[in-house]
PDB file of N, CA and C in Angstrom:
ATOM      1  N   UNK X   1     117.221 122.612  57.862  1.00  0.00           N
ATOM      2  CA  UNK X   1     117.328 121.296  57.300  1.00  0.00           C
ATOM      3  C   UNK X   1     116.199 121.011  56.327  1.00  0.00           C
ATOM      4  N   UNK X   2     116.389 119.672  55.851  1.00  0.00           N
ATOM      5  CA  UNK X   2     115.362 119.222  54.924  1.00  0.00           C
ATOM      6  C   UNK X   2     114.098 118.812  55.467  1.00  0.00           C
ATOM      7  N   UNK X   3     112.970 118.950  54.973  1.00  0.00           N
ATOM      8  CA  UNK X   3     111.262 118.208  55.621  1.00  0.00           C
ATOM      9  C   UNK X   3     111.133 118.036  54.247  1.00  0.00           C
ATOM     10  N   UNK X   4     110.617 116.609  54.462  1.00  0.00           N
ATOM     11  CA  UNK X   4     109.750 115.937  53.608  1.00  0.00           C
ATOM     12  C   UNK X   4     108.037 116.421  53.842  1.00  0.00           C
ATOM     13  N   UNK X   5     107.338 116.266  52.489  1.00  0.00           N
ATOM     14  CA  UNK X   5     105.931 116.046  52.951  1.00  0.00           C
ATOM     15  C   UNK X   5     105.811 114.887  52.158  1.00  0.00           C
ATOM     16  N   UNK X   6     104.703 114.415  53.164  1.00  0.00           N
ATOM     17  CA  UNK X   6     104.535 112.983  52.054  1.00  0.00           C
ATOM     18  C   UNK X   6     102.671 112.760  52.656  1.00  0.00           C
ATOM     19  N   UNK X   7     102.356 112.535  51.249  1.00  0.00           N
ATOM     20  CA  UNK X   7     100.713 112.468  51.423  1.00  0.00           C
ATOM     21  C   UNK X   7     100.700 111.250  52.120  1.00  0.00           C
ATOM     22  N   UNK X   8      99.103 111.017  53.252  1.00  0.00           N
ATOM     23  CA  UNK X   8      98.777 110.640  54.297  1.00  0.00           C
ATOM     24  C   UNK X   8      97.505 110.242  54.350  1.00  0.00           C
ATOM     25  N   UNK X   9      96.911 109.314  54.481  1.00  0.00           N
ATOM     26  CA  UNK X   9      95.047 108.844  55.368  1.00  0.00           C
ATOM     27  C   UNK X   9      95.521 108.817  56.542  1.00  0.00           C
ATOM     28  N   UNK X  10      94.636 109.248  57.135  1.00  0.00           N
ATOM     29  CA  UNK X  10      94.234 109.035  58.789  1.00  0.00           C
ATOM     30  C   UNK X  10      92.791 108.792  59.367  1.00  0.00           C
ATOM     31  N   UNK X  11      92.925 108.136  59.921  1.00  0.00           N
ATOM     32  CA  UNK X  11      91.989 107.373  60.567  1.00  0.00           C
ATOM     33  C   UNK X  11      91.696 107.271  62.487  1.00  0.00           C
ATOM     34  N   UNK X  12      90.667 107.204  62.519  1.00  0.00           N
ATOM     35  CA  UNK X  12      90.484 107.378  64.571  1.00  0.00           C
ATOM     36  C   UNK X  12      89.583 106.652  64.721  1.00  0.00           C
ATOM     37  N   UNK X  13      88.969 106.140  66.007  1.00  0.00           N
ATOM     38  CA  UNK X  13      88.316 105.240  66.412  1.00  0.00           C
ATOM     39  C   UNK X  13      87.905 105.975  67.856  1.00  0.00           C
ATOM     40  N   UNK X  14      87.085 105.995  68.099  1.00  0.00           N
ATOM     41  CA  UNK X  14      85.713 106.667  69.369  1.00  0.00           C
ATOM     42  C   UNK X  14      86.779 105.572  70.388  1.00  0.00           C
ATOM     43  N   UNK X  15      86.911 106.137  71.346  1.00  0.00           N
ATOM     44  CA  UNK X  15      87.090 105.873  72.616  1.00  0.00           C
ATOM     45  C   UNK X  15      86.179 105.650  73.883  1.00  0.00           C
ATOM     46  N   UNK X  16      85.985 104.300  74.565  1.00  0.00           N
ATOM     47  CA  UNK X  16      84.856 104.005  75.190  1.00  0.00           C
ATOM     48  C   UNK X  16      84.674 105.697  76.324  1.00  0.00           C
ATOM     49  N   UNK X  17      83.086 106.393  76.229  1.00  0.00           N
ATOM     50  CA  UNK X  17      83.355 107.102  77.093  1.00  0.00           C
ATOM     51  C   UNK X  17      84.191 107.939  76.740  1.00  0.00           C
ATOM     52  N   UNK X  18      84.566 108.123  75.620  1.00  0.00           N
ATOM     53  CA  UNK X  18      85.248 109.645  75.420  1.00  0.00           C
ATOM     54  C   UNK X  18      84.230 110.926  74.445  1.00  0.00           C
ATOM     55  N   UNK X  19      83.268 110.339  74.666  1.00  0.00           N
ATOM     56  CA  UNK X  19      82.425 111.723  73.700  1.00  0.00           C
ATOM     57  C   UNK X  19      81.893 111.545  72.545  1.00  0.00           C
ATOM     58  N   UNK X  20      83.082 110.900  71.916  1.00  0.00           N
ATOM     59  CA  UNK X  20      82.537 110.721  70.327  1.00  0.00           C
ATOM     60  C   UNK X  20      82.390 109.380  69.781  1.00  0.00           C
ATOM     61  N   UNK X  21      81.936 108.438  70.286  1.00  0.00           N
ATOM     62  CA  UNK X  21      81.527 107.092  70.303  1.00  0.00           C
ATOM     63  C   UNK X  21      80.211 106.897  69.036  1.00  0.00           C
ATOM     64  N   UNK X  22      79.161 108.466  69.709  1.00  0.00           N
ATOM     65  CA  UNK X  22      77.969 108.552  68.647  1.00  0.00           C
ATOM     66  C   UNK X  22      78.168 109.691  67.535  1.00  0.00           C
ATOM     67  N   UNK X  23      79.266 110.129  67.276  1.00  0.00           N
ATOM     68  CA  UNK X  23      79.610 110.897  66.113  1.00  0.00           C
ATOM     69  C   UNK X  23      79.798 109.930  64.641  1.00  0.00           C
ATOM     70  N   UNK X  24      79.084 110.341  64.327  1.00  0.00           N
ATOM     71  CA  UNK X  24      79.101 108.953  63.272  1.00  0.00           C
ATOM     72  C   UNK X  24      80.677 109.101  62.102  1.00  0.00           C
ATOM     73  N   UNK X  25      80.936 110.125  62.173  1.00  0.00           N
ATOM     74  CA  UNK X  25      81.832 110.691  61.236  1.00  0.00           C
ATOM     75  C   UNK X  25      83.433 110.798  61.621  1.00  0.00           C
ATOM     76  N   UNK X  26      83.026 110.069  63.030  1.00  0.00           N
ATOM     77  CA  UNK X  26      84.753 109.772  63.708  1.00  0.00           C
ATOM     78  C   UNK X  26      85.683 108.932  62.793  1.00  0.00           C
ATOM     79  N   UNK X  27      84.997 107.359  62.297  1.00  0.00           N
ATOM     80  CA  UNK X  27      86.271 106.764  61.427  1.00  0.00           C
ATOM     81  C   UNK X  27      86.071 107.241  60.162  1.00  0.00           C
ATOM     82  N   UNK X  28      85.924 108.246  59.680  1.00  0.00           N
ATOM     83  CA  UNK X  28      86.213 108.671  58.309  1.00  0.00           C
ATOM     84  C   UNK X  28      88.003 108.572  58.282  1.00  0.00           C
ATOM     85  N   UNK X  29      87.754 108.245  56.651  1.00  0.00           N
ATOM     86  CA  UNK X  29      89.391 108.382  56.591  1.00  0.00           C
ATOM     87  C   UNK X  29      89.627 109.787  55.829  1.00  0.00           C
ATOM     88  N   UNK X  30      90.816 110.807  56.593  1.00  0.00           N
ATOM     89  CA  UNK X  30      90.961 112.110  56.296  1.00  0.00           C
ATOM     90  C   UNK X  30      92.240 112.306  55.073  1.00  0.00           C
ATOM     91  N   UNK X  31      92.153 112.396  54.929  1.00  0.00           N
ATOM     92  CA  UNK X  31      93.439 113.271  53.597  1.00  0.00           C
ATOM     93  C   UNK X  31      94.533 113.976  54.522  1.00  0.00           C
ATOM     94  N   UNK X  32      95.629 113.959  54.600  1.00  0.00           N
ATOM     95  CA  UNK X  32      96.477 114.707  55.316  1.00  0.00           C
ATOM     96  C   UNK X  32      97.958 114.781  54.817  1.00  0.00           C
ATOM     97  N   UNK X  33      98.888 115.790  55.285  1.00  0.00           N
ATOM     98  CA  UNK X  33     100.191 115.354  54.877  1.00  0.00           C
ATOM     99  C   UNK X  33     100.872 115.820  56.165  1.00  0.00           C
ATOM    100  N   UNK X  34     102.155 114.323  55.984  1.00  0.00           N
ATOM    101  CA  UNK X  34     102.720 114.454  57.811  1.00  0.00           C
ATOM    102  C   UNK X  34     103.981 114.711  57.108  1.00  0.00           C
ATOM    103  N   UNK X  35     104.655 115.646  57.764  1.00  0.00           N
ATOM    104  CA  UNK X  35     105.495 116.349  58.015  1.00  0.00           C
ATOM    105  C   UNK X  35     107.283 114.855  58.326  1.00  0.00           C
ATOM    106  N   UNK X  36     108.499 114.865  57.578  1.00  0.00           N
ATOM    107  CA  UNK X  36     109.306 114.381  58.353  1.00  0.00           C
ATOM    108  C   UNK X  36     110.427 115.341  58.312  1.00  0.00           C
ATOM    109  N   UNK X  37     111.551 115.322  58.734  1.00  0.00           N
ATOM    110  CA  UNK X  37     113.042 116.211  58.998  1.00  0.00           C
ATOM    111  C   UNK X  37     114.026 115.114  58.908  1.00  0.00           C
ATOM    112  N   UNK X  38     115.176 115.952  58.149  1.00  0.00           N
ATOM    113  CA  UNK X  38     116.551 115.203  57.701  1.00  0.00           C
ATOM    114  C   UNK X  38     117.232 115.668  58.710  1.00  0.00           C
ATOM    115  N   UNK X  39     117.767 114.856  59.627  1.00  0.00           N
ATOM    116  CA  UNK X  39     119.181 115.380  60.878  1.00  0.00           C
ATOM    117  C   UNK X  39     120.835 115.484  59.915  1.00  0.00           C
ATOM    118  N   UNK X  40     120.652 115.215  59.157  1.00  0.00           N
ATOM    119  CA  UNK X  40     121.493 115.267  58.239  1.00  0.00           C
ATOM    120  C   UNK X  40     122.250 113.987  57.878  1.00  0.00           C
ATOM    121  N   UNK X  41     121.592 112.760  58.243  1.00  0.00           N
ATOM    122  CA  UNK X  41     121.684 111.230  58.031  1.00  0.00           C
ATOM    123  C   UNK X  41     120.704 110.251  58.078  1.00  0.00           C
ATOM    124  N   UNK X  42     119.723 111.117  58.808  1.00  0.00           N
ATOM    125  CA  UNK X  42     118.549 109.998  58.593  1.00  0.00           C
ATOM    126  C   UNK X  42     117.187 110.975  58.513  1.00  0.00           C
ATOM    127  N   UNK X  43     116.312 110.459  58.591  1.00  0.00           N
ATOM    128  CA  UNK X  43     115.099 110.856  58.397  1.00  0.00           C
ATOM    129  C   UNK X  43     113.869 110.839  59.672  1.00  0.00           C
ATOM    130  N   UNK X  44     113.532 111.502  59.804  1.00  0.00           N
ATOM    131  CA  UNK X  44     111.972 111.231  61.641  1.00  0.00           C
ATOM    132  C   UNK X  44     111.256 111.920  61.429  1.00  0.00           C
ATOM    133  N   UNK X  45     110.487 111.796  62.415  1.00  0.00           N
ATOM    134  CA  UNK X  45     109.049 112.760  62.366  1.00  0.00           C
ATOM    135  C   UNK X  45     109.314 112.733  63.712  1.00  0.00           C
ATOM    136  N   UNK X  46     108.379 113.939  63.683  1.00  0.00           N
ATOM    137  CA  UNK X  46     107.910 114.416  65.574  1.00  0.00           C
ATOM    138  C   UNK X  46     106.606 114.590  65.499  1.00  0.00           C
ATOM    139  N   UNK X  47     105.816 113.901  64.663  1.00  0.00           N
ATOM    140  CA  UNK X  47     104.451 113.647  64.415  1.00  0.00           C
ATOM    141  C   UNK X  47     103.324 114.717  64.063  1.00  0.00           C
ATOM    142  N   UNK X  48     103.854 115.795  62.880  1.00  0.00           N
ATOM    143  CA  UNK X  48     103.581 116.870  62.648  1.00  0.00           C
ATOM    144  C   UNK X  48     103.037 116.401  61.362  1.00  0.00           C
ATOM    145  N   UNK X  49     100.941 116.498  61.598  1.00  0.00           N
ATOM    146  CA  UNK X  49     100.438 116.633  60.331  1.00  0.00           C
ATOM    147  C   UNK X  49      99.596 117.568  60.024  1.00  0.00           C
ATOM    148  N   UNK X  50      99.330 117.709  58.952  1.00  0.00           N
ATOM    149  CA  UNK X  50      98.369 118.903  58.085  1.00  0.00           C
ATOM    150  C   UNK X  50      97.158 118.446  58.165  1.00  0.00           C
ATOM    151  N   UNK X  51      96.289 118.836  58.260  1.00  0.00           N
ATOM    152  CA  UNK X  51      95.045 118.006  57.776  1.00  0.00           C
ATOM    153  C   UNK X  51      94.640 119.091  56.739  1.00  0.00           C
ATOM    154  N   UNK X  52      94.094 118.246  55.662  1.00  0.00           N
ATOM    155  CA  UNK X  52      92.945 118.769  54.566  1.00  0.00           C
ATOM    156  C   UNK X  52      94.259 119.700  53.365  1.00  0.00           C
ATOM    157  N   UNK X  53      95.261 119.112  53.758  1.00  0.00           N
ATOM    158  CA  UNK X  53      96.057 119.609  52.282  1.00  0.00           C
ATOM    159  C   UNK X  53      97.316 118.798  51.792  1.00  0.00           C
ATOM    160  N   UNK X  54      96.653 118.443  50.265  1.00  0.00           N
ATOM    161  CA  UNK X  54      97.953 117.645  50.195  1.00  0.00           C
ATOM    162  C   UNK X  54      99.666 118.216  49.854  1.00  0.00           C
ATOM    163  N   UNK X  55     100.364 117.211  49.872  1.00  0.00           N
ATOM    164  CA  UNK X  55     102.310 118.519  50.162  1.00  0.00           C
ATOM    165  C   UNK X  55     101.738 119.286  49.137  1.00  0.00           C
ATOM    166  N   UNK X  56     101.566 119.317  47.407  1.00  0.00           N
ATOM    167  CA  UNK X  56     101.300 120.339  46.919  1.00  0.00           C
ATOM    168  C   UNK X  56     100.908 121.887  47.541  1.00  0.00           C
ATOM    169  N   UNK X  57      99.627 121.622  47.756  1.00  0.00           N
ATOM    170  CA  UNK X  57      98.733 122.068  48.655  1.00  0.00           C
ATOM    171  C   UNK X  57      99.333 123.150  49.776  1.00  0.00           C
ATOM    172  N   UNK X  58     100.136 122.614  50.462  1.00  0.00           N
ATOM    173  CA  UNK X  58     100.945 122.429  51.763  1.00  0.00           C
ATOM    174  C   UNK X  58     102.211 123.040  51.167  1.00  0.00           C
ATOM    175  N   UNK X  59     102.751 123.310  50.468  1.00  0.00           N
ATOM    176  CA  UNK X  59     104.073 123.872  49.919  1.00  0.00           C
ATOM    177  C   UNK X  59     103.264 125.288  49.454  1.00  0.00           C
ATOM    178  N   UNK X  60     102.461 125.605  49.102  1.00  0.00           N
ATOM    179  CA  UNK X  60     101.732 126.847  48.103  1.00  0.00           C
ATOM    180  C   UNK X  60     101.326 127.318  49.296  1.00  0.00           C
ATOM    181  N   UNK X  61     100.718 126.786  50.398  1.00  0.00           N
ATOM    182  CA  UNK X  61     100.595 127.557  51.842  1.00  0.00           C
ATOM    183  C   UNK X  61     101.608 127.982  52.356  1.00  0.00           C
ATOM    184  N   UNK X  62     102.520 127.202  52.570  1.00  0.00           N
ATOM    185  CA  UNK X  62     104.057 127.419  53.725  1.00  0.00           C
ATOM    186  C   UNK X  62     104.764 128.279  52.612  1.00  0.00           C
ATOM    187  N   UNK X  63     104.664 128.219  50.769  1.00  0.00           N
ATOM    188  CA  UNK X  63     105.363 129.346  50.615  1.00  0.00           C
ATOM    189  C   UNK X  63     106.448 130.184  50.907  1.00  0.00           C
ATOM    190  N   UNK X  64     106.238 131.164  51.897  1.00  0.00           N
ATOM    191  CA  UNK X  64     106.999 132.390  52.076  1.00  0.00           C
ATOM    192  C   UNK X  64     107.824 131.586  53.007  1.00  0.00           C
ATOM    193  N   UNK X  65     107.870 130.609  53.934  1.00  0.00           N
ATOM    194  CA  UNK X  65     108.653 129.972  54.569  1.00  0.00           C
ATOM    195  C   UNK X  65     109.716 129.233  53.997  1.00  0.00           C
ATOM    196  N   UNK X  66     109.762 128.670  52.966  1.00  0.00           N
ATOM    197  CA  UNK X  66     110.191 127.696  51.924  1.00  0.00           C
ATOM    198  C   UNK X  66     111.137 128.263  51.062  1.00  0.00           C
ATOM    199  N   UNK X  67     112.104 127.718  50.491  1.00  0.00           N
ATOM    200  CA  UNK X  67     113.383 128.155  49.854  1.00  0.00           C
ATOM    201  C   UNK X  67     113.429 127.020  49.120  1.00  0.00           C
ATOM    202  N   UNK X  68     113.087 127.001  47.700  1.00  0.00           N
ATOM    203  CA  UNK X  68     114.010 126.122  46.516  1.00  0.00           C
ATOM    204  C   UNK X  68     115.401 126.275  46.542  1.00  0.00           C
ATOM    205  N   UNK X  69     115.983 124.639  46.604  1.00  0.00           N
ATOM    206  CA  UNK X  69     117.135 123.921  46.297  1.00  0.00           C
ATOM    207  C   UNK X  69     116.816 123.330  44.665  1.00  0.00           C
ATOM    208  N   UNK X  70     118.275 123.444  44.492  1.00  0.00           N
ATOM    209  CA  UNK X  70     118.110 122.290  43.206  1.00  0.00           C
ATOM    210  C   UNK X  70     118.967 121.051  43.146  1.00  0.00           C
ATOM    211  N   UNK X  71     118.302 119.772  43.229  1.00  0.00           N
ATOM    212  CA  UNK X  71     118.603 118.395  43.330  1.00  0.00           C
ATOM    213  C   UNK X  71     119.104 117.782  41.907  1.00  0.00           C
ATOM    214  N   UNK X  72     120.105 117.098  41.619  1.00  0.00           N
ATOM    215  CA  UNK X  72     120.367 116.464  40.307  1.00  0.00           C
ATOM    216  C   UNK X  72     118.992 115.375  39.956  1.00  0.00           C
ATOM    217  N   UNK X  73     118.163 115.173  40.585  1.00  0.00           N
ATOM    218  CA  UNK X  73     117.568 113.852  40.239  1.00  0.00           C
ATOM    219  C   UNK X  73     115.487 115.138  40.339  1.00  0.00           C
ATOM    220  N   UNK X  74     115.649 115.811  41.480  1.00  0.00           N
ATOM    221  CA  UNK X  74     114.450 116.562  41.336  1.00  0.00           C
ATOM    222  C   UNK X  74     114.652 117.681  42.359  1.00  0.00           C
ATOM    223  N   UNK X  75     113.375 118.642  42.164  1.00  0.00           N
ATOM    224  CA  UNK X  75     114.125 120.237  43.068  1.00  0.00           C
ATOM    225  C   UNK X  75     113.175 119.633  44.414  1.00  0.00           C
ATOM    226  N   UNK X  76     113.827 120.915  45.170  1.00  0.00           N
ATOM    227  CA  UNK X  76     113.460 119.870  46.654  1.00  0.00           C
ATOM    228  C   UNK X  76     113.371 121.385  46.601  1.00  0.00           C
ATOM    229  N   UNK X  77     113.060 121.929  48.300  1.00  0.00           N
ATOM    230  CA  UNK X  77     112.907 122.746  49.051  1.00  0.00           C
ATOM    231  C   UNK X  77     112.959 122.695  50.174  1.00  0.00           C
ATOM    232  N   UNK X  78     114.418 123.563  50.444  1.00  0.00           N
ATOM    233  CA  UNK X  78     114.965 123.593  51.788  1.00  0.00           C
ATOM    234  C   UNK X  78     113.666 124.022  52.811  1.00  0.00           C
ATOM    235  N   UNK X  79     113.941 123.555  53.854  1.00  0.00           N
ATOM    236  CA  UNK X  79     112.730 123.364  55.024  1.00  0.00           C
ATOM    237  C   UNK X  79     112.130 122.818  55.013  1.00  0.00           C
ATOM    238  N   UNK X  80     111.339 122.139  53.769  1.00  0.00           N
ATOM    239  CA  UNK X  80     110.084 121.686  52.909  1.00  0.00           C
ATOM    240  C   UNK X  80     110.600 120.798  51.504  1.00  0.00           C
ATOM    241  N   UNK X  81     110.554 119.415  51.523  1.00  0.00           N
ATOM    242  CA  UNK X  81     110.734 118.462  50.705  1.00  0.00           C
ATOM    243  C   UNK X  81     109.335 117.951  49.750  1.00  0.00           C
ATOM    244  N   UNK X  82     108.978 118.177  48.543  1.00  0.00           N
ATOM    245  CA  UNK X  82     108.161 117.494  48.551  1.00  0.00           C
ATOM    246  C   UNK X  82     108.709 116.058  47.589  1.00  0.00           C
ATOM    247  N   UNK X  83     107.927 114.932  47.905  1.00  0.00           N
ATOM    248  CA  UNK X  83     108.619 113.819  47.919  1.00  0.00           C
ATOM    249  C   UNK X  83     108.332 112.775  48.936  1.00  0.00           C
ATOM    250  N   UNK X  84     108.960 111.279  48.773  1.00  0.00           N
ATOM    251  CA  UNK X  84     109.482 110.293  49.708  1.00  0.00           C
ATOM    252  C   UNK X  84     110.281 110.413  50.508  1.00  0.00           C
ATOM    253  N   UNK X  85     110.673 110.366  51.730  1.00  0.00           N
ATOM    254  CA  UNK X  85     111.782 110.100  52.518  1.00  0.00           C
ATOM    255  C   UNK X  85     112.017 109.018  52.479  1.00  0.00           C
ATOM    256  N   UNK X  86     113.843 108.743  52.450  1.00  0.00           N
ATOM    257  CA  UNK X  86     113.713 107.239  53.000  1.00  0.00           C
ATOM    258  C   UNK X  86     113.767 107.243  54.193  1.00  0.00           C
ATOM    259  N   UNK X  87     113.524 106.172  54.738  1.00  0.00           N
ATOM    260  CA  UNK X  87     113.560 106.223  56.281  1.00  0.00           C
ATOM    261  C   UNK X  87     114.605 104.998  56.307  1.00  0.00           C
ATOM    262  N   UNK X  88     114.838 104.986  58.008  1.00  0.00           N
ATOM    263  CA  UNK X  88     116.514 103.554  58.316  1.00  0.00           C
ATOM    264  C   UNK X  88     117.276 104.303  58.580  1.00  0.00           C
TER     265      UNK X  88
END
Protein backbone atom coordinates (compact mmCIF):
# COMPACT_ATOMS: atom_id res chain seq x y z
CA UNK A 1 0.00 0.00 0.00
CA UNK A 2 0.61 3.67 0.06
CA UNK A 3 2.79 5.57 3.22
CA UNK A 4 2.86 8.95 3.38
CA UNK A 5 5.86 10.84 4.96
CA UNK A 6 5.08 14.01 6.18
CA UNK A 7 7.67 16.29 8.01
CA UNK A 8 7.26 16.50 11.90
CA UNK A 9 8.57 18.55 15.42
CA UNK A 10 8.53 16.61 18.36
CA UNK A 11 8.69 17.52 21.54
CA UNK A 12 8.90 15.63 25.37
CA UNK A 13 8.68 16.78 28.73
CA UNK A 14 10.85 15.04 31.87
CA UNK A 15 8.61 12.98 33.82
CA UNK A 16 8.45 13.53 37.67
CA UNK A 17 11.13 10.88 38.80
CA UNK A 18 11.77 9.46 35.57
CA UNK A 19 15.56 10.29 35.08
CA UNK A 20 15.58 13.02 32.86
CA UNK A 21 13.96 15.87 34.73
CA UNK A 22 17.87 17.36 34.92
CA UNK A 23 18.76 16.72 31.26
CA UNK A 24 18.50 19.99 30.12
CA UNK A 25 18.09 19.00 26.45
CA UNK A 26 14.82 16.89 27.02
CA UNK A 27 12.27 19.71 25.57
CA UNK A 28 14.24 20.40 22.57
CA UNK A 29 12.12 20.38 19.64
CA UNK A 30 13.46 17.44 17.19
CA UNK A 31 13.01 17.35 13.37
CA UNK A 32 11.34 14.08 12.45
CA UNK A 33 9.16 12.42 9.83
CA UNK A 34 6.08 10.17 10.96
CA UNK A 35 5.25 7.65 8.89
CA UNK A 36 1.12 7.21 7.75
CA UNK A 37 -0.56 4.07 5.50
CA UNK A 38 -3.48 4.13 2.95
CA UNK A 39 -5.98 0.97 3.81
CA UNK A 40 -7.15 1.75 0.60
CA UNK A 41 -9.86 4.50 1.81
CA UNK A 42 -8.50 6.24 4.41
CA UNK A 43 -5.39 7.19 5.86
CA UNK A 44 -3.59 6.18 9.89
CA UNK A 45 -0.63 5.89 11.49
CA UNK A 46 0.56 3.24 13.92
CA UNK A 47 2.83 5.88 15.24
CA UNK A 48 5.95 5.18 13.22
CA UNK A 49 8.60 8.06 13.31
CA UNK A 50 12.07 8.78 11.95
CA UNK A 51 13.98 10.92 13.88
CA UNK A 52 16.72 13.27 12.36
CA UNK A 53 15.50 12.87 8.63
CA UNK A 54 13.31 14.72 6.73
CA UNK A 55 10.71 12.39 3.98
CA UNK A 56 13.35 13.61 1.44
CA UNK A 57 15.96 12.41 3.53
CA UNK A 58 13.89 9.33 4.50
CA UNK A 59 12.96 8.25 0.87
CA UNK A 60 16.99 8.35 -0.28
CA UNK A 61 17.45 6.00 2.89
CA UNK A 62 14.43 3.52 2.43
CA UNK A 63 15.41 3.64 -1.32
CA UNK A 64 15.87 0.03 -2.24
CA UNK A 65 12.55 -0.58 -0.41
CA UNK A 66 10.54 1.97 -2.41
CA UNK A 67 8.97 1.66 -5.90
CA UNK A 68 7.94 4.85 -8.00
CA UNK A 69 4.28 5.19 -9.09
CA UNK A 70 3.20 7.82 -11.35
CA UNK A 71 0.29 10.14 -10.11
CA UNK A 72 -1.58 12.61 -12.65
CA UNK A 73 -1.22 15.53 -10.20
CA UNK A 74 2.57 14.30 -8.64
CA UNK A 75 4.80 10.89 -8.50
CA UNK A 76 4.25 9.17 -5.31
CA UNK A 77 5.99 5.97 -4.26
CA UNK A 78 4.43 2.86 -3.66
CA UNK A 79 5.19 1.90 0.09
CA UNK A 80 6.50 5.41 0.58
CA UNK A 81 4.43 8.68 -0.26
CA UNK A 82 6.15 11.71 -0.09
CA UNK A 83 3.57 14.38 0.52
CA UNK A 84 0.26 15.27 2.67
CA UNK A 85 -2.16 12.71 3.57
CA UNK A 86 -5.53 13.54 3.91
CA UNK A 87 -6.81 12.23 6.82
CA UNK A 88 -11.14 11.55 7.68
Amino acid sequence: GLKALVAIEVSFEAIEGGGMEEVEAVSNIRAATAEFLHDGSRWHTDGRVFFNLAPRGLVRYLHADLESVEDSKETVTAGGRAGRPRLG
